[in-house]
mmCIF file of C-alpha atoms in Angstrom:
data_model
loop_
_atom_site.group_PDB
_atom_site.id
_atom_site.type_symbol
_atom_site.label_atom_id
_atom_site.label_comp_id
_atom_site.label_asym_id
_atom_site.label_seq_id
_atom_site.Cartn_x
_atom_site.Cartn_y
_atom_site.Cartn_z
ATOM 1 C CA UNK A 1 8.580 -10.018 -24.178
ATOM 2 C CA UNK A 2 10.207 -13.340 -24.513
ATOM 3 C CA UNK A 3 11.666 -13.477 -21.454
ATOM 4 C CA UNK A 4 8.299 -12.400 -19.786
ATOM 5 C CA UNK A 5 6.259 -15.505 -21.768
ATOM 6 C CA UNK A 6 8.723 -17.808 -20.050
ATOM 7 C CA UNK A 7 8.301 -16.934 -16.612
ATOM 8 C CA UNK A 8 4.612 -17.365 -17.596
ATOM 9 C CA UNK A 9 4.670 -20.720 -19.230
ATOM 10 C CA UNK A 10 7.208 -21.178 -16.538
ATOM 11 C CA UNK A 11 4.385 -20.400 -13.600
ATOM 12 C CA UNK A 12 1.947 -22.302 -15.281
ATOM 13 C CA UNK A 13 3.543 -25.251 -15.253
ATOM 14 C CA UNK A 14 4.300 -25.037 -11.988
ATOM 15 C CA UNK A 15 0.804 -24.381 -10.897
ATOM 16 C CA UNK A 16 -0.114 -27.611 -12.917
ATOM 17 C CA UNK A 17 2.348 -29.600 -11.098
ATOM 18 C CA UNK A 18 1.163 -28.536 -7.980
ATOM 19 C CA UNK A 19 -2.431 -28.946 -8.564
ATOM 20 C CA UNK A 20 -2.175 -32.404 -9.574
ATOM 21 C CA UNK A 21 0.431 -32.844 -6.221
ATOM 22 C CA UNK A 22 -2.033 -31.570 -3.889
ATOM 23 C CA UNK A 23 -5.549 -33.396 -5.499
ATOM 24 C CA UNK A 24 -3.294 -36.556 -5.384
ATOM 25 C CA UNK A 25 -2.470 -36.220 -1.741
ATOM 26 C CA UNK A 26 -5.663 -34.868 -1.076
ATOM 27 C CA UNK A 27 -9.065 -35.437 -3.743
ATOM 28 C CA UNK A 28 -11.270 -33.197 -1.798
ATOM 29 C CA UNK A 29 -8.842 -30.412 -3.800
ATOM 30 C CA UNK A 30 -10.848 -31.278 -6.802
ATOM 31 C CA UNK A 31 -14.193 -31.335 -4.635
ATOM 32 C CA UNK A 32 -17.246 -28.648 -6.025
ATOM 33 C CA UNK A 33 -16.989 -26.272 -2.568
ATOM 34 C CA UNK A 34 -13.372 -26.316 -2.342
ATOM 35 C CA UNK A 35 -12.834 -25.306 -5.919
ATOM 36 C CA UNK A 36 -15.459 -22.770 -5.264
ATOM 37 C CA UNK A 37 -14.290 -21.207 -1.975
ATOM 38 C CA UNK A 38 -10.800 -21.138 -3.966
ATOM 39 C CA UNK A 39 -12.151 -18.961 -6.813
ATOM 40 C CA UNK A 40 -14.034 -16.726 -4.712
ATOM 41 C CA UNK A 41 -10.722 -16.220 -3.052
ATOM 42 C CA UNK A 42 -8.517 -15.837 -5.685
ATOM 43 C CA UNK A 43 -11.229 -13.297 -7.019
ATOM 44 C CA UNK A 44 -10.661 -10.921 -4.046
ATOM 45 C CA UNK A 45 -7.234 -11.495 -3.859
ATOM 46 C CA UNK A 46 -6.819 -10.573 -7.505
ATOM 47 C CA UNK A 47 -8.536 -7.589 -7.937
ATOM 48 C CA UNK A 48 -5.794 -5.745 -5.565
ATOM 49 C CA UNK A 49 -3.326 -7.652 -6.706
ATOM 50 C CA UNK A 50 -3.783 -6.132 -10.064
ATOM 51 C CA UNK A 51 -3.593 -2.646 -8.229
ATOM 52 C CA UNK A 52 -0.360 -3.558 -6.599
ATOM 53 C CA UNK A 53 1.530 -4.924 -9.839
ATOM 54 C CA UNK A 54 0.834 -1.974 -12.025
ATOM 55 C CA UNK A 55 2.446 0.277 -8.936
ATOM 56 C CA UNK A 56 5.371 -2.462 -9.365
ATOM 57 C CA UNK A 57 6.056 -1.819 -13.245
ATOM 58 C CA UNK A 58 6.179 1.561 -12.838
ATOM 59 C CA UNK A 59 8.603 0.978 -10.195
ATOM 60 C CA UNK A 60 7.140 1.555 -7.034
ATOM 61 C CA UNK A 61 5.738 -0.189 -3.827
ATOM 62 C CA UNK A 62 2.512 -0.244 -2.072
ATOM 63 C CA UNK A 63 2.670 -1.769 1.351
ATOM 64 C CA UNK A 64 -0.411 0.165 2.450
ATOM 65 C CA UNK A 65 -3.372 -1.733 0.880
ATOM 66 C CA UNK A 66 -4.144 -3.655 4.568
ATOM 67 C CA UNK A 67 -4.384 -1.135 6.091
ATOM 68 C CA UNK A 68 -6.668 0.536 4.027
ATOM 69 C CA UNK A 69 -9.414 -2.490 3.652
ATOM 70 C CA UNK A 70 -9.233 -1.813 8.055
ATOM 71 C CA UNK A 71 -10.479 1.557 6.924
ATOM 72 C CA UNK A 72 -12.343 1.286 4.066
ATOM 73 C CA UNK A 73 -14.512 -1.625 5.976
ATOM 74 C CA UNK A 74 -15.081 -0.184 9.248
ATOM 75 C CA UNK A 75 -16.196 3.462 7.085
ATOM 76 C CA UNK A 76 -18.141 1.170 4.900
ATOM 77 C CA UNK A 77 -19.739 -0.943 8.099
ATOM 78 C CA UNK A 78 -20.289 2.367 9.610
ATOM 79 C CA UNK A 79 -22.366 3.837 6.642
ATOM 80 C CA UNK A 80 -24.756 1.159 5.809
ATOM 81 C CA UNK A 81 -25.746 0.173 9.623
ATOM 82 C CA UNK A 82 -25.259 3.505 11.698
ATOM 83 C CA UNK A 83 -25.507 6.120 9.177
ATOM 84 C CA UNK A 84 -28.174 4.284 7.059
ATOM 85 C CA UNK A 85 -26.624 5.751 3.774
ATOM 86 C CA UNK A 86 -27.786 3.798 0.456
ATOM 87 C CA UNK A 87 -25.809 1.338 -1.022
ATOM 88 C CA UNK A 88 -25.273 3.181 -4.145
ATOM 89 C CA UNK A 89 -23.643 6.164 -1.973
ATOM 90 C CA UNK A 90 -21.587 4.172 0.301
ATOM 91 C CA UNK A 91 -19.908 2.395 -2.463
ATOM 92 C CA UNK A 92 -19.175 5.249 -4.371
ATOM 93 C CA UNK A 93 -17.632 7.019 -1.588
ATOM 94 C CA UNK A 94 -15.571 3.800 -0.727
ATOM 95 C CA UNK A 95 -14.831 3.624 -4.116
ATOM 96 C CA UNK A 96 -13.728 7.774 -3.775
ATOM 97 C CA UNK A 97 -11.770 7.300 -0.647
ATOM 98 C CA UNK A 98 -9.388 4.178 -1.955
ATOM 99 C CA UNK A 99 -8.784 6.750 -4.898
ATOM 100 C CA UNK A 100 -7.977 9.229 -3.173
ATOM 101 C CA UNK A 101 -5.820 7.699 -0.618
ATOM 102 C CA UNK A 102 -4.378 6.494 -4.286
ATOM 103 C CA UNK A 103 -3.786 10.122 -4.982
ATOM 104 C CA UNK A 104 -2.554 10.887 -1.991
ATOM 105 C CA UNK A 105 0.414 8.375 -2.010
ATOM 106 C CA UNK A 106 0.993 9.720 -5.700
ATOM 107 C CA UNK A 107 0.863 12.961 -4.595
ATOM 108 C CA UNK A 108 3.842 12.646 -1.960
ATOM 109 C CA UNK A 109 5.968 10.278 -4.466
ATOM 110 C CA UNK A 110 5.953 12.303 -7.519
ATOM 111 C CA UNK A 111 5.527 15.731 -6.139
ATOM 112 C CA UNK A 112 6.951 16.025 -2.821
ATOM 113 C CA UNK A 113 9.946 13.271 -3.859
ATOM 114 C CA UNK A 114 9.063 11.037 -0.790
ATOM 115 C CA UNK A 115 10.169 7.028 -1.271
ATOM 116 C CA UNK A 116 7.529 4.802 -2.477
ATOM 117 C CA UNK A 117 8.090 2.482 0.443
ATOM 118 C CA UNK A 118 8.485 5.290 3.269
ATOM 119 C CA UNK A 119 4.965 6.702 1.922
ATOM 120 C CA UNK A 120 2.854 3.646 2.076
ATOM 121 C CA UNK A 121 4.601 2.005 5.368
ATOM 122 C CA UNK A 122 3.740 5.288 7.347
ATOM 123 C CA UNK A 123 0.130 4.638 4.976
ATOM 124 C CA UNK A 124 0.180 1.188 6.454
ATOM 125 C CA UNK A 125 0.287 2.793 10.316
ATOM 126 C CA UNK A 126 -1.633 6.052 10.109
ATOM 127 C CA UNK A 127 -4.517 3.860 8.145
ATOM 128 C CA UNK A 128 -4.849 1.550 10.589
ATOM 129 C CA UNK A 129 -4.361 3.497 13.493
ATOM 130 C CA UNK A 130 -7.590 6.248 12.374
ATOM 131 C CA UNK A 131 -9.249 2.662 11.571
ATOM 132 C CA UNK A 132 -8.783 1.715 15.436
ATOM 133 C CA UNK A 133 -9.583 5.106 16.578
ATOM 134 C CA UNK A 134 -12.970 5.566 14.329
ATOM 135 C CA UNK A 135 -14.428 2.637 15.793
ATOM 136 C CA UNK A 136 -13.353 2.470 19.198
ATOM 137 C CA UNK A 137 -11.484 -0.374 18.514
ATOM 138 C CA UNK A 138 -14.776 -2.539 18.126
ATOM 139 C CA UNK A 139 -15.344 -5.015 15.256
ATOM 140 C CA UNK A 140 -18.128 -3.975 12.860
ATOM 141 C CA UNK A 141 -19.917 -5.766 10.863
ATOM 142 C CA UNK A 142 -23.177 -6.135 8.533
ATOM 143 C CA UNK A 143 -25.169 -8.163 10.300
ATOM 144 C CA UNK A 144 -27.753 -10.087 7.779
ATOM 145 C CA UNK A 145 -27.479 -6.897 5.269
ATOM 146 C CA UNK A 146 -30.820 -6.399 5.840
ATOM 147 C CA UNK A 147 -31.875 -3.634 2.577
ATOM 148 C CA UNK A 148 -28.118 -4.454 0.712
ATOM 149 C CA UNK A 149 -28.455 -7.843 -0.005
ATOM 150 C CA UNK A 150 -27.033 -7.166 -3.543
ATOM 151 C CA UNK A 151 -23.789 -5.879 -2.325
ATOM 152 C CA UNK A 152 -23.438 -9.274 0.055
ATOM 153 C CA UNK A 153 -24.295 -11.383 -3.002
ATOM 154 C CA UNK A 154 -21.890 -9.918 -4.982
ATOM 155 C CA UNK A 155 -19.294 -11.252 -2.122
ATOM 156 C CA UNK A 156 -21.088 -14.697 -1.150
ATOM 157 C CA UNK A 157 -23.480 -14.822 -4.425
ATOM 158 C CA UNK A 158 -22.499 -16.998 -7.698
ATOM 159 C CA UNK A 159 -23.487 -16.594 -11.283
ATOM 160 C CA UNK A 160 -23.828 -19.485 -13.587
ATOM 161 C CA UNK A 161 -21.970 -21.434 -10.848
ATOM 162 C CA UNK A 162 -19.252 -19.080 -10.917
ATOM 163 C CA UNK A 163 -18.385 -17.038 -7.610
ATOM 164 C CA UNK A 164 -19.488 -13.357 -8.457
ATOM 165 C CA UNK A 165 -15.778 -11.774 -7.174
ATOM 166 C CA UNK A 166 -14.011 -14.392 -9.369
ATOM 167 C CA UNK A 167 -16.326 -13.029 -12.497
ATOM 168 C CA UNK A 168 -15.640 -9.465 -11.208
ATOM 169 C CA UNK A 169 -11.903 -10.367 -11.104
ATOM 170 C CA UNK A 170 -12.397 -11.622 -14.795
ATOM 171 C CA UNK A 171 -13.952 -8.462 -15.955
ATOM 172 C CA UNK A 172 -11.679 -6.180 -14.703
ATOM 173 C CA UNK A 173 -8.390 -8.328 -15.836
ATOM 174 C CA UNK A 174 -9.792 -7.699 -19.636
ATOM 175 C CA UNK A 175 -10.162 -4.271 -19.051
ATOM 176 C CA UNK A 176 -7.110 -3.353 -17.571
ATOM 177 C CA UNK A 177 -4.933 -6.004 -19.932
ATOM 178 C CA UNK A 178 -6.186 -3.737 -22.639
ATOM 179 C CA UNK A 179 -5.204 -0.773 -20.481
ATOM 180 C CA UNK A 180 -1.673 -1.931 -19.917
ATOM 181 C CA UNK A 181 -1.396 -3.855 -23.130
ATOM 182 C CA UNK A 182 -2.976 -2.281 -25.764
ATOM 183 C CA UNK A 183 -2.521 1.571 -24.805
ATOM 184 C CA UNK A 184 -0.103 4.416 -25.008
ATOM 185 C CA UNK A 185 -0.837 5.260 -21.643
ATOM 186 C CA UNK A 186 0.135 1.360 -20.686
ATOM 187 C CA UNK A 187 3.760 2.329 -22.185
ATOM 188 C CA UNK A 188 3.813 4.784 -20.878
ATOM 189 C CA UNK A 189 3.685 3.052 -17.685
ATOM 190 C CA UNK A 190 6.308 0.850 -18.427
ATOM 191 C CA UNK A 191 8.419 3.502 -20.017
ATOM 192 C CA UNK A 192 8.091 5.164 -16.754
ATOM 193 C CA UNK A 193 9.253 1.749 -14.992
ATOM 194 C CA UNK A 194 12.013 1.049 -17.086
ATOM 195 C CA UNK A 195 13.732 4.345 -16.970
ATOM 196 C CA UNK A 196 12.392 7.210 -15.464
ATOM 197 C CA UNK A 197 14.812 9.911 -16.946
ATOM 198 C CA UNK A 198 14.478 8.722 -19.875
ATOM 199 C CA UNK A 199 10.405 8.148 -20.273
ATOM 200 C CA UNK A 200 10.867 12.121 -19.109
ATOM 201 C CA UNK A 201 13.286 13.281 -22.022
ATOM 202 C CA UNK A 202 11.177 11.510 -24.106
ATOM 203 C CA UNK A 203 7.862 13.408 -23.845
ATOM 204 C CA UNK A 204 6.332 11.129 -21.104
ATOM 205 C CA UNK A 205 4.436 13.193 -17.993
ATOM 206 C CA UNK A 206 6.418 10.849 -15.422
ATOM 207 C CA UNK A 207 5.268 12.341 -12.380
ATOM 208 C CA UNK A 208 0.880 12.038 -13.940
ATOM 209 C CA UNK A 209 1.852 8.533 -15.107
ATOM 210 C CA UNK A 210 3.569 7.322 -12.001
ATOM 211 C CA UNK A 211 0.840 9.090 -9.471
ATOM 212 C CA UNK A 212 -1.719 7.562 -12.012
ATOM 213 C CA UNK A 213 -0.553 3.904 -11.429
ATOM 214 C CA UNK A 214 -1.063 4.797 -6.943
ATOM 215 C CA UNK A 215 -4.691 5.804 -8.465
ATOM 216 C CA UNK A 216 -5.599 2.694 -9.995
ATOM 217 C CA UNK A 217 -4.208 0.984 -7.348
ATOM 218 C CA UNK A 218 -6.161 3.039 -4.553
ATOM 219 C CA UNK A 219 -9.302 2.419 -6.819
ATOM 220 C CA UNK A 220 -9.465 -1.279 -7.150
ATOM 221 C CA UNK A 221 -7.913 -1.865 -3.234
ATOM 222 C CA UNK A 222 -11.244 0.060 -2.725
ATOM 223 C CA UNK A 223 -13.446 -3.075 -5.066
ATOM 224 C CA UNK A 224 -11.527 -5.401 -3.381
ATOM 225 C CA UNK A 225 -12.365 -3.515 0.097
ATOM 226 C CA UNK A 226 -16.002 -3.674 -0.544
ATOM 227 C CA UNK A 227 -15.769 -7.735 -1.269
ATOM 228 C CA UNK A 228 -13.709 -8.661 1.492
ATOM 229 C CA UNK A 229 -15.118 -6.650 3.771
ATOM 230 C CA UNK A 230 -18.665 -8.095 2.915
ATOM 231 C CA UNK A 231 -16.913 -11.498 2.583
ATOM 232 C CA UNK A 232 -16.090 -11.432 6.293
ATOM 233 C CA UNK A 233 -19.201 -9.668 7.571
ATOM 234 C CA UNK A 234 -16.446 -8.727 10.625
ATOM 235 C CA UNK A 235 -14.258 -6.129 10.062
ATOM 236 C CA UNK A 236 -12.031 -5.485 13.097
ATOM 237 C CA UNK A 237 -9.987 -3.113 12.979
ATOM 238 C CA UNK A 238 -6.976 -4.261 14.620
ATOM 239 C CA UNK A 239 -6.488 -7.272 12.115
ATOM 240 C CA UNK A 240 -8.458 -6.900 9.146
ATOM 241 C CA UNK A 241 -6.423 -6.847 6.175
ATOM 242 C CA UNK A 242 -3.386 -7.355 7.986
ATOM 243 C CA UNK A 243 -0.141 -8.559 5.669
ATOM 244 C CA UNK A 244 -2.825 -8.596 1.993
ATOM 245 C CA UNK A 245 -0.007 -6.119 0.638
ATOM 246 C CA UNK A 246 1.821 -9.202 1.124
ATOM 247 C CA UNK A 247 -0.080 -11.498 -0.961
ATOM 248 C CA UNK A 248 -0.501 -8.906 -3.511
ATOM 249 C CA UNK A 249 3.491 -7.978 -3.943
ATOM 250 C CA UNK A 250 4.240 -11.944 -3.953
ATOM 251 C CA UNK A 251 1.200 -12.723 -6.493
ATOM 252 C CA UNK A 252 2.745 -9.899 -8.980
ATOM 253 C CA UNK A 253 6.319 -10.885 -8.156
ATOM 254 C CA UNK A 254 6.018 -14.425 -9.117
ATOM 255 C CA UNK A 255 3.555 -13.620 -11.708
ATOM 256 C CA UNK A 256 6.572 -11.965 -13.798
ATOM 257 C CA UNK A 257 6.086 -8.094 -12.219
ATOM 258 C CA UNK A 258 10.051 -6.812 -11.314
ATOM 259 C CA UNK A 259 10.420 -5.486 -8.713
ATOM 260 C CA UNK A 260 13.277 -3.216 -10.342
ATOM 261 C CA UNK A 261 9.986 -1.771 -12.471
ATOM 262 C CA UNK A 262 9.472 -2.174 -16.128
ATOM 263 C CA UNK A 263 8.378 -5.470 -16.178
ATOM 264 C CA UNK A 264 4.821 -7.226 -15.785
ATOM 265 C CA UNK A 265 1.451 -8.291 -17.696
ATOM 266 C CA UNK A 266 -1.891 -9.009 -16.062
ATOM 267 C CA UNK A 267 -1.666 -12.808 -17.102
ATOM 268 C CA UNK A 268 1.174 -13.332 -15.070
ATOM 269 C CA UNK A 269 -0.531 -11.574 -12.352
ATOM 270 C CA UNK A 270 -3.523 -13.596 -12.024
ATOM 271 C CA UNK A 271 -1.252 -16.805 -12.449
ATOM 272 C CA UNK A 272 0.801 -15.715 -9.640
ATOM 273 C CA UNK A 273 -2.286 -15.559 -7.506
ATOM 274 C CA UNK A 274 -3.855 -18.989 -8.109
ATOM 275 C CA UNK A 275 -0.131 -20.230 -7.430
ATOM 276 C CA UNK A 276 -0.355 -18.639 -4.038
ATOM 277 C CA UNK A 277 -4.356 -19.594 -3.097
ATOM 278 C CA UNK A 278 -3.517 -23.076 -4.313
ATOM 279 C CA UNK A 279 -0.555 -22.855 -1.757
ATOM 280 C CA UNK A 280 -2.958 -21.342 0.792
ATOM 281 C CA UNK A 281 -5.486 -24.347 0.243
ATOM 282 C CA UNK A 282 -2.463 -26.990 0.823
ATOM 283 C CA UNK A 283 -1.402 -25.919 3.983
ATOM 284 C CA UNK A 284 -5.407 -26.367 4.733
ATOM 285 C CA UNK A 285 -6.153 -29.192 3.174
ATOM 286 C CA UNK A 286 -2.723 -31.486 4.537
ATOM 287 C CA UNK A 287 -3.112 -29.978 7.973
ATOM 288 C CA UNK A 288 0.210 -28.020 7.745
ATOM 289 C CA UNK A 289 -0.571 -25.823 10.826
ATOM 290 C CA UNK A 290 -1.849 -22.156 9.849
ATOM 291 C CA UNK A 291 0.934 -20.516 11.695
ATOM 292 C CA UNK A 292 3.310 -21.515 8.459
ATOM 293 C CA UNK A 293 1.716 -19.793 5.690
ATOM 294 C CA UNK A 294 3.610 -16.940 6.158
ATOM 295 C CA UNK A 295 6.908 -19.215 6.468
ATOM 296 C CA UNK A 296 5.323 -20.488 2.736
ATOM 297 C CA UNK A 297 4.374 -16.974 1.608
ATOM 298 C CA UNK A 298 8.029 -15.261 2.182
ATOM 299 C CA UNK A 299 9.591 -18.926 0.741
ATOM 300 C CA UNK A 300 7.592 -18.115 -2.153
ATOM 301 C CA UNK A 301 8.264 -14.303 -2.194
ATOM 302 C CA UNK A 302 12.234 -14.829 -1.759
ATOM 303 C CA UNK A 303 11.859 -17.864 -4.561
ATOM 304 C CA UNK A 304 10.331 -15.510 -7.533
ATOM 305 C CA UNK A 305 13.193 -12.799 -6.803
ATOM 306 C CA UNK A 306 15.875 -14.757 -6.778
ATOM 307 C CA UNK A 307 14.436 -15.885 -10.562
ATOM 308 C CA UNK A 308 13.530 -12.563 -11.339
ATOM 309 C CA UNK A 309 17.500 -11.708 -10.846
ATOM 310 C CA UNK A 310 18.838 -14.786 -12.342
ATOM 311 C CA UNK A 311 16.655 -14.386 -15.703
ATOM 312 C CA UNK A 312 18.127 -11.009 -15.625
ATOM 313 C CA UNK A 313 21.849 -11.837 -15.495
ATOM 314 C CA UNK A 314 21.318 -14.592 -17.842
ATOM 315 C CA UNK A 315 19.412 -11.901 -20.450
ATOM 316 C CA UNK A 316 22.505 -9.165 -19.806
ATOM 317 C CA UNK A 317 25.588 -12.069 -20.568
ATOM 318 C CA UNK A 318 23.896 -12.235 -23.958
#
């Protein structure tokens, strides 16, 4: 626990440092609509990101989550303006496909004994491809959401000057810092993580609190789905969501989440993801061209493992 408050206090003070950097170089940083476009960013981004680092602690990998916004958005697009479905029953049955795509990937790693990353990388092809395919390779969108104005607002809307997925994001971090923090089933998770043989020879359903993690993650990749997708309002399927599973793995990676399993809170999470929009919203705001945030992204990536690995050497010479 000790060793996961520093690389929190650790992140935080690097995020401080670096917001006070880039508003010095640049005030509009500080400015109302930048701080604003930031949070409803780092709400979205969040949300999954949360998904992908509970997958991490229990050991495991998720490269799929892309993908699967390309296909949650274009089935969601699809509903709402071709199939006229009501809101209510198109988000529910987003919200019932990212779970069970969740299940699925659980399914095949703790049943069938297939590698986390071999799982979710053919996920991250066949998702996009049936994307592609279902909609002819056309971009849809939601036009002005004529008769689901609420679910656009809760994308582009604000509450008490607060963008509504940053609140959203907010909401859900209490509720699953209690789940992963305040739970058996959360150690259980990190049991799991830890040492799987041994969670198992100690009473712990590995295989229903592994798949369970893929669930959760399939579940909230399916909120954030619904945001981004109205977000965009243009969902093609060739490029929507492509490389998120990136920003998700490097927000829980630098946020304290190992990728050895075991290791994680939500806290560090969410830090790890304002670190990374704040990065996003330097390269913008200095006029660093575009085509070097993933150059920053992987920097930042290989930079939080190679501290993950060092705290860990220093902890075992003790």
């Amino acid at each position: 626990m000790k060793g996961l408050l520093r690389k929190e206090t650790g992140i935080f003070v690097l995020l401080v440092v670096l917001c006070v950097a880039v508003a010095t170089m640049n005030p509009r940083f500080l400015g109302g609509e930048n701080l604003q476009n930031m949070a409803r960013l780092i709400g979205m981004y969040g949300i999954f990101s949360i998904g992908l680092g509970v997958v991490i602690i229990t050991g495991g990998i998720d490269l799929s989550v892309g993908s699967m916004f390309a296909l949650l958005g274009v089935l969601l697009a699809m509903m709402l303006t071709e199939k006229h479905m009501s809101p209510t029953a198109a988000v529910l049955a987003t919200l019932g496909m990212g779970t069970a795509l969740g299940a699925l990937h659980g399914f095949l790693i703790t049943k069938v004994r297939l590698q986390p990353f071999i799982v979710t990388l053919c996920g991250l092809l066949f998702y996009r491809g049936i994307a592609r395919f279902i909609a002819n390779d056309e971009t849809k969108g939601f036009g002005s959401a004529k008769g689901f104005e609420g679910l656009r607002d809760l994308a582009t809307g604000t509450y008490l000057g607060l963008p509504m997925p940053f609140i959203i994001l907010l909401l859900l971090s209490v509720v699953m810092g209690v789940v992963l923090h305040r739970s058996v089933y959360g150690r259980h998770l990190f049991a799991a993580g830890r040492n799987e043989d041994a969670a198992r020879y100690s009473g712990i359903n590995t295989p229903r609190t592994i798949g369970s993690a893929y669930v959760l993650s399939g579940l909230l990749a399916g909120v954030a789905a619904i945001l981004i997708a109205f977000y965009t309002n243009s969902v093609s399927p060739s490029s929507h969501g492509n490389f998120y599973e990136l920003y998700g793995i490097a927000a829980a990676v630098l946020g304290g989440c190992s990728l050895r399993g075991g290791e994680g809170t939500v806290v560090g999470i969410l830090l790890g993801t304002v670190l990374l929009q704040v990065l996003q919203n330097l390269v913008n705001l200095l006029g660093i061209p575009s085509s070097l945030n993933f150059a920053v992204m992987g920097a930042v990536i290989l930079l939080g493992v190679l501290a993950d690995q060092l705290l860990s050497r220093r902890a075992a010479s003790r």
